[in-house]
């Protein structure tokens, strides 16, 4: 699986820990920046690069990290087809995939310690849409996903 990852200066340490975990697990990682603390890029420059890779299917999933995770999430969600979820727990990361079919996990480098961030990414990568939910809820969520896509398209004038 190819995973796109990116951060601003505030998320750099967490990004590097997550990147190490991903490469150690044999994932293909595309790092869209920040590549060093001395040459930091802002969240509003990094998030579009990752979102475009998700849009084009160049990457299957993404991880974006800024101070709180919220800036990355807000920018990434501007791109059609991107479902970025800002999470602060393993449970949230797992449910963002199982319930909402998110394709980008956003985290806060000021909030999430590297060990927890790695666990969150592990949950995010290894959970599929509707995985572990009751059959009736899985059917509801599949329909809800279609409905949300239609709302997104209508709002974007597509």
Coordinates of N, CA, C and O in Angstrom, one line a residue:
X1 N 0.8 -1.2 0.0 CA 0.0 0.0 0.0 C 0.9 1.2 0.0 O 1.9 1.3 0.7
X2 N 0.5 2.2 -0.7 CA 1.2 3.5 -0.7 C 0.5 4.5 0.2 O -0.7 4.7 0.0
X3 N 1.2 5.1 1.1 CA 0.7 6.0 2.1 C 1.4 7.3 1.9 O 2.7 7.4 1.8
X4 N 0.7 8.4 1.7 CA 1.3 9.8 1.6 C 1.3 10.3 3.0 O 0.3 10.1 3.8
X5 N 2.4 11.0 3.4 CA 2.5 11.6 4.7 C 3.1 13.0 4.6 O 3.9 13.2 3.7
X6 N 2.7 13.8 5.5 CA 3.2 15.2 5.5 C 2.9 15.9 6.8 O 2.1 15.5 7.6
X7 N 3.7 16.9 7.1 CA 3.6 17.7 8.3 C 4.1 19.1 8.1 O 4.8 19.4 7.1
X8 N 3.7 20.0 9.0 CA 4.4 21.3 9.1 C 5.4 21.1 10.2 O 5.7 20.0 10.7
X9 N 6.0 22.2 10.7 CA 7.1 22.1 11.7 C 6.6 21.5 13.0 O 7.2 20.7 13.6
X10 N 5.3 21.9 13.4 CA 4.8 21.4 14.6 C 4.5 19.9 14.6 O 4.5 19.3 15.7
X11 N 4.4 19.3 13.5 CA 4.1 17.9 13.4 C 5.3 17.1 13.0 O 5.2 15.8 12.8
X12 N 6.5 17.7 12.8 CA 7.6 17.0 12.2 C 8.1 15.8 13.0 O 8.3 14.7 12.4
X13 N 8.2 15.9 14.3 CA 8.7 14.8 15.1 C 7.8 13.6 15.0 O 8.2 12.5 14.9
X14 N 6.5 13.9 15.1 CA 5.5 12.8 15.1 C 5.5 12.2 13.7 O 5.4 11.0 13.5
X15 N 5.6 13.0 12.6 CA 5.7 12.5 11.3 C 6.8 11.6 11.1 O 6.7 10.5 10.5
X16 N 8.0 11.9 11.6 CA 9.2 11.1 11.4 C 9.0 9.8 12.1 O 9.4 8.7 11.6
X17 N 8.4 9.7 13.3 CA 8.1 8.5 14.0 C 7.1 7.6 13.2 O 7.3 6.4 13.1
X18 N 6.1 8.2 12.7 CA 5.1 7.5 11.9 C 5.7 7.0 10.6 O 5.5 5.8 10.2
X19 N 6.5 7.8 10.0 CA 7.2 7.4 8.7 C 8.1 6.2 8.9 O 8.1 5.2 8.2
X20 N 8.8 6.2 10.0 CA 9.7 5.1 10.4 C 8.9 3.8 10.6 O 9.2 2.7 10.1
X21 N 7.8 3.9 11.3 CA 6.9 2.8 11.5 C 6.4 2.2 10.1 O 6.4 1.0 9.9
X22 N 5.9 3.1 9.3 CA 5.4 2.7 8.0 C 6.4 2.0 7.1 O 6.2 0.9 6.5
X23 N 7.6 2.5 7.1 CA 8.7 1.9 6.3 C 9.1 0.6 6.9 O 9.4 -0.4 6.2
X24 N 9.2 0.5 8.2 CA 9.5 -0.7 8.9 C 8.5 -1.8 8.6 O 8.8 -3.0 8.6
X25 N 7.2 -1.4 8.4 CA 6.2 -2.4 8.1 C 6.1 -2.7 6.6 O 5.2 -3.5 6.2
X26 N 6.9 -2.1 5.8 CA 7.0 -2.5 4.4 C 6.0 -1.6 3.5 O 5.8 -2.0 2.4
X27 N 5.5 -0.6 4.1 CA 4.6 0.3 3.3 C 5.5 1.2 2.4 O 6.6 1.6 2.8
X28 N 4.9 1.5 1.3 CA 5.5 2.5 0.4 C 5.1 3.9 0.9 O 3.9 4.1 1.0
X29 N 6.0 4.8 1.2 CA 5.7 6.1 1.8 C 6.1 7.2 0.9 O 7.3 7.2 0.4
X30 N 5.2 8.1 0.6 CA 5.5 9.3 -0.1 C 5.5 10.5 0.9 O 4.4 10.8 1.4
X31 N 6.6 11.1 1.2 CA 6.7 12.2 2.1 C 6.6 13.5 1.3 O 7.6 13.8 0.6
X32 N 5.6 14.2 1.5 CA 5.4 15.5 0.8 C 5.8 16.7 1.6 O 5.6 17.8 1.2
X33 N 6.6 16.5 2.7 CA 7.1 17.6 3.5 C 6.4 17.6 4.8 O 5.4 17.0 5.0
X34 N 6.9 18.3 5.6 CA 8.2 19.0 5.8 C 9.3 18.0 5.9 O 9.2 17.0 6.6
X35 N 10.4 18.3 5.2 CA 11.5 17.4 5.2 C 12.6 17.6 6.2 O 13.4 16.8 6.5
X36 N 12.6 18.8 6.8 CA 13.5 19.1 7.9 C 12.9 20.3 8.7 O 12.2 21.1 8.1
X37 N 13.2 20.4 10.0 CA 12.7 21.5 10.8 C 13.2 22.8 10.3 O 12.5 23.8 10.4
X38 N 14.4 22.8 9.7 CA 15.0 24.1 9.3 C 14.4 24.6 8.0 O 14.5 25.8 7.6
X39 N 13.7 23.7 7.3 CA 13.0 24.1 6.0 C 11.5 23.7 6.0 O 11.0 23.1 5.2
X40 N 10.9 24.2 7.1 CA 9.5 23.8 7.4 C 8.5 24.4 6.3 O 8.7 25.6 5.9
X41 N 7.5 23.7 6.0 CA 6.5 24.1 5.1 C 5.2 24.3 5.9 O 5.0 23.6 6.9
X42 N 4.3 25.3 5.6 CA 3.1 25.5 6.4 C 2.1 24.4 6.0 O 2.1 23.8 4.9
X43 N 1.1 24.2 6.9 CA 0.1 23.2 6.8 C -0.7 23.4 5.5 O -1.1 22.4 4.8
X44 N -0.9 24.6 5.1 CA -1.7 24.9 3.9 C -1.0 24.7 2.6 O -1.6 24.7 1.5
X45 N 0.3 24.4 2.7 CA 1.1 23.9 1.5 C 1.2 22.4 1.4 O 1.2 21.8 0.4
X46 N 1.3 21.8 2.6 CA 1.5 20.3 2.7 C 0.2 19.6 2.4 O 0.2 18.6 1.6
X47 N -0.9 20.0 3.0 CA -2.1 19.3 2.9 C -2.6 19.2 1.4 O -3.0 18.1 1.0
X48 N -2.5 20.2 0.6 CA -2.9 20.0 -0.8 C -2.1 19.0 -1.6 O -2.6 18.2 -2.4
X49 N -0.8 18.9 -1.3 CA 0.0 17.9 -2.0 C -0.4 16.5 -1.7 O -0.5 15.7 -2.5
X50 N -0.7 16.3 -0.4 CA -1.2 14.9 0.0 C -2.6 14.7 -0.5 O -2.9 13.6 -1.1
X51 N -3.5 15.7 -0.4 CA -4.9 15.5 -0.9 C -4.9 15.2 -2.4 O -5.7 14.3 -2.9
X52 N -4.0 15.8 -3.2 CA -4.0 15.6 -4.6 C -3.5 14.2 -4.9 O -4.0 13.5 -5.9
X53 N -2.6 13.6 -4.1 CA -2.2 12.2 -4.3 C -3.3 11.3 -4.0 O -3.4 10.2 -4.6
X54 N -4.2 11.6 -3.0 CA -5.3 10.7 -2.7 C -6.3 10.9 -3.9 O -6.9 9.8 -4.3
X55 N -6.6 12.1 -4.3 CA -7.5 12.3 -5.4 C -7.1 11.5 -6.7 O -8.0 10.9 -7.3
X56 N -5.9 11.5 -7.0 CA -5.4 10.9 -8.2 C -5.2 9.4 -8.0 O -4.8 8.7 -9.0
X57 N -5.4 8.9 -6.8 CA -5.2 7.5 -6.5 C -3.7 7.1 -6.6 O -3.4 5.9 -6.7
X58 N -2.8 8.1 -6.5 CA -1.4 7.9 -6.4 C -1.0 7.3 -5.1 O 0.0 6.6 -4.9
X59 N -1.9 7.6 -4.1 CA -1.7 7.0 -2.7 C -3.1 6.5 -2.3 O -4.1 7.1 -2.6
X60 N -3.1 5.4 -1.5 CA -4.4 4.9 -1.0 C -4.9 5.6 0.2 O -6.1 5.9 0.4
X61 N -3.9 5.9 1.1 CA -4.3 6.5 2.4 C -3.2 7.6 2.7 O -2.1 7.6 2.1
X62 N -3.6 8.5 3.6 CA -2.7 9.5 4.0 C -2.7 9.8 5.5 O -3.6 9.5 6.2
X63 N -1.6 10.4 5.9 CA -1.4 10.9 7.3 C -0.8 12.3 7.3 O 0.2 12.5 6.6
X64 N -1.6 13.2 7.9 CA -1.1 14.6 7.9 C -1.1 15.1 9.3 O -2.0 14.8 10.1
X65 N 0.0 15.8 9.7 CA 0.2 16.2 11.0 C 0.6 17.7 11.1 O 1.6 18.1 10.5
X66 N -0.1 18.5 11.9 CA 0.3 19.8 12.2 C 0.2 20.0 13.7 O 0.2 19.0 14.4
X67 N 0.1 21.2 14.3 CA 0.0 21.3 15.7 C -1.1 20.6 16.4 O -1.0 19.9 17.3
X68 N -2.3 20.8 15.8 CA -3.5 20.2 16.4 C -4.2 19.2 15.4 O -5.0 18.4 15.9
X69 N -3.8 19.2 14.2 CA -4.4 18.3 13.2 C -5.5 18.9 12.5 O -5.9 18.5 11.4
X70 N -6.1 20.0 13.1 CA -7.3 20.6 12.5 C -7.0 21.4 11.2 O -7.8 21.4 10.3
X71 N -5.9 22.1 11.2 CA -5.6 22.9 10.0 C -5.4 22.0 8.8 O -5.9 22.2 7.7
X72 N -4.7 20.9 9.0 CA -4.4 19.9 7.9 C -5.8 19.3 7.4 O -6.1 19.2 6.2
X73 N -6.6 19.0 8.4 CA -7.9 18.4 8.1 C -8.8 19.4 7.3 O -9.4 19.0 6.3
X74 N -8.8 20.6 7.7 CA -9.7 21.6 7.0 C -9.2 21.8 5.6 O -10.0 21.9 4.7
X75 N -7.9 21.9 5.4 CA -7.4 22.1 4.0 C -7.6 20.9 3.2 O -8.1 21.0 2.0
X76 N -7.3 19.7 3.7 CA -7.4 18.5 2.9 C -8.8 18.2 2.5 O -9.1 17.8 1.4
X77 N -9.8 18.6 3.4 CA -11.2 18.3 3.1 C -11.8 19.2 2.0 O -12.9 19.0 1.6
X78 N -11.0 20.2 1.6 CA -11.4 21.1 0.4 C -11.4 20.3 -0.9 O -12.0 20.7 -1.9
X79 N -10.7 19.2 -0.9 CA -10.4 18.5 -2.2 C -11.5 17.4 -2.3 O -11.6 16.5 -1.5
X80 N -12.2 17.4 -3.5 CA -13.2 16.3 -3.7 C -12.6 14.9 -3.6 O -11.5 14.7 -4.1
X81 N -13.3 14.1 -3.0 CA -12.8 12.7 -2.8 C -11.9 12.5 -1.6 O -11.6 11.3 -1.2
X82 N -11.6 13.5 -0.9 CA -10.8 13.4 0.3 C -11.7 13.4 1.5 O -12.6 14.3 1.6
X83 N -11.5 12.5 2.4 CA -12.2 12.5 3.7 C -11.2 12.4 4.8 O -10.7 11.3 5.2
X84 N -10.8 13.6 5.2 CA -9.7 13.7 6.3 C -10.4 13.8 7.6 O -11.3 14.6 7.8
X85 N -9.9 13.0 8.6 CA -10.4 13.0 9.9 C -9.4 13.4 10.9 O -8.3 12.8 10.9
X86 N -9.7 14.3 11.7 CA -8.8 14.8 12.8 C -9.1 13.9 14.0 O -10.2 14.0 14.6
X87 N -8.1 13.1 14.5 CA -8.3 12.2 15.6 C -7.3 12.3 16.7 O -6.2 12.8 16.4
X88 N -7.7 12.0 17.9 CA -6.8 12.1 19.0 C -6.7 10.8 19.8 O -6.2 10.8 21.0
X89 N -7.2 9.7 19.3 CA -7.2 8.4 20.0 C -7.2 7.3 19.0 O -7.5 7.4 17.8
X90 N -6.8 6.1 19.5 CA -6.8 4.9 18.6 C -8.2 4.6 18.2 O -8.5 4.3 17.0
X91 N -9.2 4.7 19.1 CA -10.6 4.4 18.8 C -11.1 5.4 17.7 O -11.7 4.9 16.8
X92 N -10.7 6.7 17.8 CA -11.2 7.6 16.8 C -10.6 7.3 15.5 O -11.3 7.4 14.4
X93 N -9.3 6.9 15.4 CA -8.7 6.6 14.2 C -9.3 5.3 13.6 O -9.6 5.3 12.3
X94 N -9.6 4.3 14.4 CA -10.3 3.1 13.9 C -11.7 3.4 13.4 O -12.1 3.0 12.3
X95 N -12.4 4.2 14.1 CA -13.8 4.5 13.7 C -13.9 5.4 12.5 O -14.8 5.4 11.8
X96 N -12.9 6.3 12.4 CA -12.9 7.2 11.2 C -12.8 6.3 9.9 O -13.4 6.8 8.9
X97 N -12.2 5.2 10.0 CA -12.2 4.3 8.8 C -13.5 3.4 8.8 O -14.2 3.3 7.8
X98 N -13.8 2.7 9.9 CA -14.9 1.8 9.9 C -16.3 2.5 9.7 O -17.1 2.0 8.9
X99 N -16.5 3.7 10.3 CA -17.8 4.4 10.2 C -17.8 5.4 9.0 O -18.7 5.4 8.2
X100 N -16.7 6.2 8.9 CA -16.7 7.3 7.9 C -15.9 7.0 6.6 O -15.9 7.9 5.7
X101 N -15.2 5.9 6.6 CA -14.4 5.6 5.4 C -13.3 6.7 5.1 O -13.1 7.0 3.9
X102 N -12.8 7.3 6.1 CA -11.8 8.3 5.9 C -10.6 7.8 5.2 O -10.2 6.6 5.3
X103 N -10.0 8.7 4.4 CA -8.8 8.2 3.6 C -7.5 9.0 4.1 O -6.4 8.7 3.6
X104 N -7.7 10.0 4.9 CA -6.5 10.7 5.5 C -6.8 10.8 7.0 O -7.8 11.3 7.5
X105 N -5.8 10.4 7.8 CA -5.8 10.6 9.2 C -5.0 11.9 9.6 O -3.8 12.0 9.1
X106 N -5.6 12.8 10.3 CA -4.9 14.0 10.7 C -4.7 13.9 12.2 O -5.6 13.5 13.0
X107 N -3.5 14.3 12.6 CA -3.2 14.3 14.1 C -2.4 15.6 14.5 O -1.9 16.3 13.6
X108 N -2.4 15.8 15.8 CA -1.7 17.0 16.3 C -0.4 16.7 16.9 O -0.4 15.9 17.9
X109 N 0.7 17.3 16.4 CA 2.0 17.0 17.0 C 2.1 17.6 18.4 O 3.0 17.2 19.2
X110 N 1.3 18.6 18.8 CA 1.3 19.2 20.1 C 0.5 18.3 21.1 O 0.6 18.5 22.3
X111 N -0.3 17.4 20.5 CA -1.2 16.6 21.3 C -0.9 15.1 21.4 O -1.0 14.5 22.5
X112 N -0.4 14.6 20.4 CA -0.2 13.1 20.2 C 1.3 12.8 20.4 O 2.1 13.3 19.6
X113 N 1.6 11.9 21.4 CA 3.0 11.5 21.5 C 3.3 10.5 20.4 O 2.4 9.8 19.9
X114 N 4.6 10.4 20.0 CA 4.9 9.4 18.9 C 4.4 8.0 19.1 O 3.9 7.4 18.1
X115 N 4.5 7.5 20.3 CA 4.0 6.1 20.5 C 2.5 5.9 20.2 O 2.1 5.0 19.6
X116 N 1.8 6.9 20.7 CA 0.3 6.9 20.5 C 0.0 7.1 19.0 O -0.8 6.4 18.4
X117 N 0.8 8.0 18.4 CA 0.6 8.3 16.9 C 0.8 7.1 16.1 O 0.0 6.8 15.1
X118 N 1.8 6.3 16.4 CA 2.1 5.1 15.6 C 0.9 4.1 15.8 O 0.5 3.5 14.9
X119 N 0.4 3.9 17.0 CA -0.7 3.0 17.3 C -2.0 3.5 16.5 O -2.7 2.7 16.0
X120 N -2.2 4.8 16.5 CA -3.3 5.4 15.8 C -3.2 5.0 14.3 O -4.2 4.6 13.6
X121 N -2.0 5.2 13.7 CA -1.8 4.9 12.3 C -2.0 3.4 12.0 O -2.6 3.1 11.0
X122 N -1.5 2.6 12.9 CA -1.7 1.2 12.8 C -3.2 0.8 12.7 O -3.7 0.1 11.8
X123 N -4.0 1.4 13.6 CA -5.5 1.2 13.6 C -6.1 1.7 12.3 O -6.9 1.0 11.7
X124 N -5.7 2.9 11.9 CA -6.2 3.5 10.7 C -5.9 2.6 9.4 O -6.8 2.4 8.6
X125 N -4.7 2.1 9.3 CA -4.3 1.3 8.2 C -5.0 0.0 8.1 O -5.2 -0.5 7.0
X126 N -5.2 -0.6 9.3 CA -5.7 -2.0 9.3 C -7.2 -2.1 9.6 O -7.7 -3.2 9.9
X127 N -7.9 -1.0 9.3 CA -9.4 -1.1 9.5 C -10.0 -0.7 8.2 O -9.7 0.3 7.6
X128 N -11.0 -1.5 7.7 CA -11.7 -1.2 6.5 C -13.1 -0.6 6.8 O -13.6 -0.7 7.9
X129 N -13.7 0.0 5.8 CA -15.0 0.6 5.9 C -16.0 -0.5 6.3 O -16.0 -1.5 5.7
X130 N -16.7 -0.2 7.4 CA -17.7 -1.1 8.0 C -17.1 -2.3 8.7 O -17.9 -3.1 9.3
X131 N -15.8 -2.4 8.9 CA -15.2 -3.5 9.6 C -15.6 -3.5 11.1 O -15.5 -2.5 11.7
X132 N -16.1 -4.6 11.5 CA -16.4 -4.7 13.0 C -17.7 -4.2 13.4 O -18.0 -4.1 14.6
X133 N -18.5 -3.7 12.5 CA -19.8 -3.2 12.9 C -20.9 -4.2 12.5 O -20.7 -5.1 11.7
X134 N -22.0 -4.1 13.2 CA -23.2 -5.0 13.0 C -23.6 -4.9 11.6 O -23.5 -3.9 10.9
X135 N -24.1 -6.1 11.0 CA -24.6 -6.1 9.6 C -25.6 -5.0 9.3 O -25.4 -4.4 8.2
X136 N -26.5 -4.7 10.1 CA -27.5 -3.7 9.8 C -26.8 -2.3 9.7 O -27.2 -1.5 8.8
X137 N -25.9 -2.1 10.6 CA -25.2 -0.8 10.6 C -24.2 -0.7 9.3 O -24.1 0.4 8.7
X138 N -23.6 -1.8 8.9 CA -22.8 -1.8 7.7 C -23.6 -1.4 6.5 O -23.1 -0.6 5.7
X139 N -24.8 -1.9 6.4 CA -25.6 -1.6 5.2 C -26.0 -0.1 5.3 O -26.0 0.6 4.3
X140 N -26.4 0.4 6.5 CA -26.7 1.8 6.7 C -25.5 2.7 6.3 O -25.6 3.7 5.6
X141 N -24.3 2.3 6.7 CA -23.1 3.1 6.5 C -22.7 3.1 5.0 O -22.2 4.1 4.5
X142 N -22.9 2.0 4.3 CA -22.6 2.0 2.9 C -23.5 3.0 2.1 O -23.1 3.7 1.3
X143 N -24.8 3.0 2.5 CA -25.8 3.9 1.9 C -25.4 5.3 2.3 O -25.4 6.3 1.5
X144 N -25.1 5.5 3.6 CA -24.7 6.9 4.1 C -23.5 7.4 3.3 O -23.5 8.6 3.0
X145 N -22.5 6.6 3.0 CA -21.4 7.0 2.3 C -21.7 7.5 0.9 O -21.3 8.6 0.4
X146 N -22.7 6.8 0.2 CA -23.1 7.3 -1.1 C -23.9 8.6 -0.9 O -23.7 9.6 -1.7
X147 N -24.7 8.8 0.1 CA -25.5 10.0 0.3 C -24.5 11.2 0.6 O -24.7 12.3 0.1
X148 N -23.5 10.9 1.4 CA -22.5 12.0 1.7 C -21.8 12.4 0.4 O -21.6 13.6 0.2
X149 N -21.4 11.5 -0.4 CA -20.8 11.8 -1.7 C -21.7 12.7 -2.5 O -21.2 13.7 -3.1
X150 N -22.9 12.4 -2.6 CA -23.9 13.2 -3.3 C -24.0 14.6 -2.8 O -24.1 15.6 -3.5
X151 N -24.0 14.7 -1.5 CA -24.1 16.0 -0.8 C -22.8 16.8 -1.2 O -22.9 18.0 -1.5
X152 N -21.7 16.1 -1.1 CA -20.4 16.8 -1.4 C -20.4 17.3 -2.9 O -20.1 18.4 -3.1
X153 N -20.9 16.5 -3.8 CA -20.9 16.9 -5.2 C -21.9 18.0 -5.4 O -21.6 19.0 -6.2
X154 N -23.0 18.0 -4.8 CA -24.0 19.1 -4.9 C -23.4 20.4 -4.4 O -23.6 21.5 -5.0
X155 N -22.7 20.3 -3.2 CA -22.1 21.5 -2.6 C -21.0 22.1 -3.5 O -20.8 23.3 -3.5
X156 N -20.3 21.3 -4.2 CA -19.2 21.7 -5.0 C -19.6 22.1 -6.4 O -18.8 22.5 -7.3
X157 N -20.9 21.9 -6.7 CA -21.5 22.2 -8.0 C -21.0 21.3 -9.1 O -21.0 21.7 -10.3
X158 N -20.7 20.1 -8.8 CA -20.2 19.1 -9.8 C -21.4 18.4 -10.5 O -22.5 18.4 -10.0

